[in-house]
Amino acid sequence: MLILGIDSSALAASAAVWDGEKVLSQCTVNNRLTHSQTLLPMVQHVLSHAGIALGDLGLLAVAAGPGSFTGLRIGLATVKGLGCGSGIPCLGVSTLEALAYNLEGFAGTACCAMDARVKQVYQAYFALAPGRDGRGTVARLNDDRAVSLEALEQELKDAHSPVYFVGDGAELCWRQFGEKLEQGFLAPAPLRWQKGESVARLAGRMLEQGGQPVPAEALAPSYLRLSQAERERKAREEARG
């Protein structure tokens, strides 16, 4: 099955076509242009360079969160538009779990982290193990969550096996406490950011394990936390009693 994977959950954005065994085409941008400017041209680019048309795809996969609220909405809206127009089924995946697939084949623990501001990150752990056939395993250890940097440091201070920080919150964790960890490692830059390939590969694994795609209109974001505007409104309401 040909899968288009899209991730626009942070500053970097990526789109890729995966055929179940290899990446046919991938494009990643990490500039300050908005995803509304770059995402559809990227999709057109990867389809063209893979030598396929939209109708050849069997699945549209998108990072559904957590991450930037605006970035997630743009990615989901793009996939919904493509899916509604073509009838291609869709699958939303965890941004954090897709990041762990950047490190497939490593041995240790992936600490996947997205910057959530206010000294917090969206975070989840995944156990990594290499495979002799080139296909490693990625096993979830906890649910996606918003957690403070301080609490995360306490959890990891006694880590006895390698912990790899990956995601747009990885450097934030590294500056805060990562260098203090004897078993802490900042993932290499080429593997640190979101990849459309990883979104597509995760979606493929989910299908193998019985996951069911949905029609485009059923896609929904996973924010994990109220927006800043909603938090401020709630604080005002609580202050008024």
Coordinates of C-alpha atoms in Angstrom, one line a residue:
M1 CA 0.0 0.0 0.0
L2 CA 1.2 3.5 -0.8
I3 CA 0.9 5.8 2.2
L4 CA 1.3 9.6 2.2
G5 CA 2.6 10.8 5.6
I6 CA 2.3 14.4 6.7
D7 CA 3.6 16.1 9.9
S8 CA 3.1 19.8 10.5
S9 CA 2.9 19.7 14.3
A10 CA 5.8 22.1 14.9
L11 CA 8.1 24.6 13.1
A12 CA 9.4 21.9 10.8
A13 CA 7.0 20.2 8.4
S14 CA 7.4 17.1 6.3
A15 CA 5.6 15.0 3.7
A16 CA 6.6 11.6 2.4
V17 CA 5.4 8.7 0.3
W18 CA 6.1 5.2 1.7
D19 CA 5.4 2.0 -0.1
G20 CA 5.6 -0.4 2.9
E21 CA 9.3 -1.1 2.4
K22 CA 11.0 2.1 1.5
V23 CA 10.6 5.9 1.1
L24 CA 9.8 6.7 -2.5
S25 CA 10.0 10.5 -1.9
Q26 CA 10.3 12.9 1.0
C27 CA 10.4 16.6 1.5
T28 CA 11.1 18.5 4.8
V29 CA 11.2 22.2 5.4
N30 CA 12.4 23.9 8.6
N31 CA 12.0 27.6 7.8
R32 CA 9.7 30.2 9.1
L33 CA 7.2 30.1 6.3
T34 CA 3.7 29.1 7.5
H35 CA 2.6 25.5 6.8
S36 CA -0.4 26.9 4.9
Q37 CA 2.2 28.2 2.4
T38 CA 4.4 25.1 2.2
L39 CA 2.4 22.0 2.9
L40 CA 0.4 21.5 -0.3
P41 CA 3.4 22.3 -2.6
M42 CA 5.3 19.7 -0.6
V43 CA 2.6 17.1 -1.1
Q44 CA 2.6 17.9 -4.8
H45 CA 6.4 17.6 -4.8
V46 CA 6.6 14.2 -3.1
L47 CA 3.8 12.7 -5.3
S48 CA 5.5 14.0 -8.5
H49 CA 8.9 12.7 -7.5
A50 CA 7.5 9.3 -6.5
G51 CA 5.9 9.1 -9.9
I52 CA 2.4 8.7 -8.7
A53 CA -0.9 10.5 -8.6
L54 CA -3.1 11.2 -5.5
G55 CA -5.5 8.5 -6.6
D56 CA -2.7 5.8 -6.4
L57 CA -2.5 6.3 -2.6
G58 CA -4.1 3.7 -0.3
L59 CA -3.9 5.8 2.9
L60 CA -3.4 9.4 4.0
A61 CA -1.6 9.5 7.4
V62 CA -1.2 12.7 9.5
A63 CA 0.3 13.6 12.8
A64 CA -2.7 14.5 14.9
G65 CA -1.0 15.8 18.0
P66 CA 0.2 16.8 20.3
G67 CA 2.0 19.9 19.0
S68 CA 1.4 23.4 17.8
F69 CA -2.3 24.0 17.7
T70 CA -2.1 26.0 14.5
G71 CA 0.3 23.5 12.9
L72 CA -1.9 20.6 13.8
R73 CA -5.0 22.3 12.4
I74 CA -3.2 23.0 9.1
G75 CA -2.0 19.4 8.7
L76 CA -5.4 18.0 9.5
A77 CA -7.2 20.4 7.3
T78 CA -4.9 19.5 4.4
V79 CA -5.5 15.8 4.8
K80 CA -9.2 16.3 5.2
G81 CA -9.3 18.2 2.0
L82 CA -7.3 15.6 0.1
G83 CA -9.4 12.8 1.7
C84 CA -12.8 14.3 1.1
G85 CA -12.0 15.1 -2.5
S86 CA -10.6 11.6 -3.3
G87 CA -12.3 9.3 -0.9
I88 CA -8.9 7.9 0.3
P89 CA -9.2 6.7 3.9
C90 CA -7.2 8.5 6.6
L91 CA -5.4 7.7 9.8
G92 CA -4.3 10.2 12.5
V93 CA -1.2 9.1 14.5
S94 CA 0.5 10.4 17.6
T95 CA 3.2 13.0 16.9
L96 CA 5.3 11.6 19.7
E97 CA 5.0 8.0 18.6
A98 CA 6.0 9.0 15.1
L99 CA 9.1 10.7 16.4
A100 CA 10.1 7.5 18.1
Y101 CA 10.2 5.8 14.7
N102 CA 12.9 8.3 13.7
L103 CA 15.1 6.1 16.1
E104 CA 13.9 2.7 15.0
G105 CA 16.8 0.3 15.2
F106 CA 18.4 2.1 18.2
A107 CA 18.7 0.4 21.6
G108 CA 17.4 2.2 24.7
T109 CA 14.6 4.6 25.4
A110 CA 13.2 7.4 23.2
C111 CA 12.1 10.4 25.2
C112 CA 10.0 12.1 22.6
A113 CA 9.3 15.7 23.5
M114 CA 7.5 18.6 21.9
D115 CA 7.8 22.1 23.3
A116 CA 4.5 23.0 25.1
R117 CA 5.8 26.4 26.4
V118 CA 5.4 27.5 30.1
K119 CA 8.3 25.2 31.1
Q120 CA 6.4 22.1 29.9
V121 CA 6.8 19.6 27.1
Y122 CA 4.3 17.1 25.5
Q123 CA 6.1 13.9 26.1
A124 CA 6.1 10.1 26.0
Y125 CA 8.6 7.3 26.4
F126 CA 9.2 4.4 23.9
A127 CA 11.4 1.3 24.4
L128 CA 13.7 0.8 21.4
A129 CA 15.3 -2.4 20.3
P130 CA 17.3 -3.2 17.2
G131 CA 16.2 -6.0 14.8
R132 CA 18.7 -8.1 12.9
D133 CA 16.6 -7.8 9.8
G134 CA 16.9 -4.0 9.9
R135 CA 13.4 -3.6 11.3
G136 CA 13.6 -2.6 15.0
T137 CA 10.8 -2.5 17.5
V138 CA 9.2 0.6 19.1
A139 CA 7.1 -0.1 22.2
R140 CA 5.1 2.6 24.0
L141 CA 5.8 2.9 27.7
N142 CA 3.3 5.7 28.7
D143 CA 0.5 7.8 27.4
D144 CA 1.1 11.1 25.6
R145 CA 1.0 13.8 28.3
A146 CA 2.0 17.4 29.2
V147 CA 4.6 17.4 31.9
S148 CA 6.9 19.9 33.5
L149 CA 10.6 19.9 32.7
E150 CA 11.3 19.6 36.4
A151 CA 9.1 16.5 36.8
L152 CA 10.7 15.0 33.7
E153 CA 14.2 15.6 35.2
Q154 CA 13.2 13.8 38.4
E155 CA 11.9 10.8 36.4
L156 CA 15.1 10.4 34.4
K157 CA 17.8 11.2 37.0
D158 CA 18.4 7.6 37.8
A159 CA 18.2 6.2 34.2
H160 CA 20.5 3.2 33.8
S161 CA 20.2 2.7 30.0
P162 CA 20.5 5.1 27.1
V163 CA 17.8 7.8 26.8
Y164 CA 17.6 9.6 23.5
F165 CA 15.9 13.0 23.4
V166 CA 14.0 13.6 20.1
G167 CA 11.5 16.2 18.9
D168 CA 11.3 19.9 18.8
G169 CA 11.4 19.9 22.7
A170 CA 14.6 17.8 22.8
E171 CA 17.0 20.7 22.9
L172 CA 14.9 22.3 25.6
C173 CA 15.2 19.2 27.8
W174 CA 18.9 18.9 26.9
R175 CA 19.6 22.4 28.0
Q176 CA 17.6 22.1 31.2
F177 CA 18.9 18.8 32.5
G178 CA 20.0 16.4 29.7
E179 CA 23.7 16.9 30.0
K180 CA 23.5 16.0 33.7
L181 CA 22.3 12.5 32.8
E182 CA 25.0 9.9 32.5
Q183 CA 22.8 8.0 30.1
G184 CA 21.3 11.0 28.3
F185 CA 21.9 11.6 24.6
L186 CA 20.5 14.3 22.3
A187 CA 19.4 12.6 19.1
P188 CA 21.4 13.5 16.0
A189 CA 20.1 16.6 14.2
P190 CA 18.9 14.7 11.1
L191 CA 16.8 12.4 13.3
R192 CA 15.5 15.0 15.7
W193 CA 12.7 16.6 13.8
Q194 CA 9.4 15.3 12.5
K195 CA 9.5 13.2 9.4
G196 CA 6.6 12.4 7.0
E197 CA 8.3 9.0 6.5
S198 CA 7.9 8.2 10.2
V199 CA 4.2 9.1 10.2
A200 CA 3.7 6.9 7.2
R201 CA 5.7 4.0 8.7
L202 CA 3.8 4.2 12.0
A203 CA 0.5 4.3 10.2
G204 CA 1.5 1.1 8.3
R205 CA 2.4 -0.6 11.5
M206 CA -0.9 0.4 13.0
L207 CA -2.8 -1.2 10.0
E208 CA -0.7 -4.4 10.5
Q209 CA -1.8 -4.5 14.1
G210 CA -5.5 -4.2 13.3
G211 CA -5.9 -0.4 13.3
Q212 CA -8.7 0.9 11.2
P213 CA -8.6 4.0 9.0
V214 CA -11.4 6.5 9.1
P215 CA -13.1 8.8 6.6
A216 CA -11.5 12.2 6.3
E217 CA -14.3 14.0 8.2
A218 CA -13.6 11.8 11.3
L219 CA -10.0 13.1 11.8
A220 CA -9.6 15.1 15.0
P221 CA -6.6 16.7 16.8
S222 CA -5.2 15.6 20.1
Y223 CA -4.2 18.8 21.9
L224 CA -3.7 17.3 25.4
R225 CA -4.0 20.8 26.9
L226 CA -6.2 23.9 26.7
S227 CA -4.9 26.7 24.4
Q228 CA -3.3 29.8 26.0
A229 CA -6.5 31.8 25.4
E230 CA -8.6 29.1 27.0
R231 CA -6.3 28.9 30.0
E232 CA -6.3 32.6 30.5
R233 CA -10.1 32.7 30.2
K234 CA -10.4 29.9 32.8
A235 CA -8.1 31.8 35.1
R236 CA -10.2 34.9 34.9
E237 CA -13.3 33.0 35.6
E238 CA -11.8 31.3 38.6
A239 CA -10.5 34.7 39.9
R240 CA -14.0 36.1 39.7
G241 CA -15.2 33.1 41.8

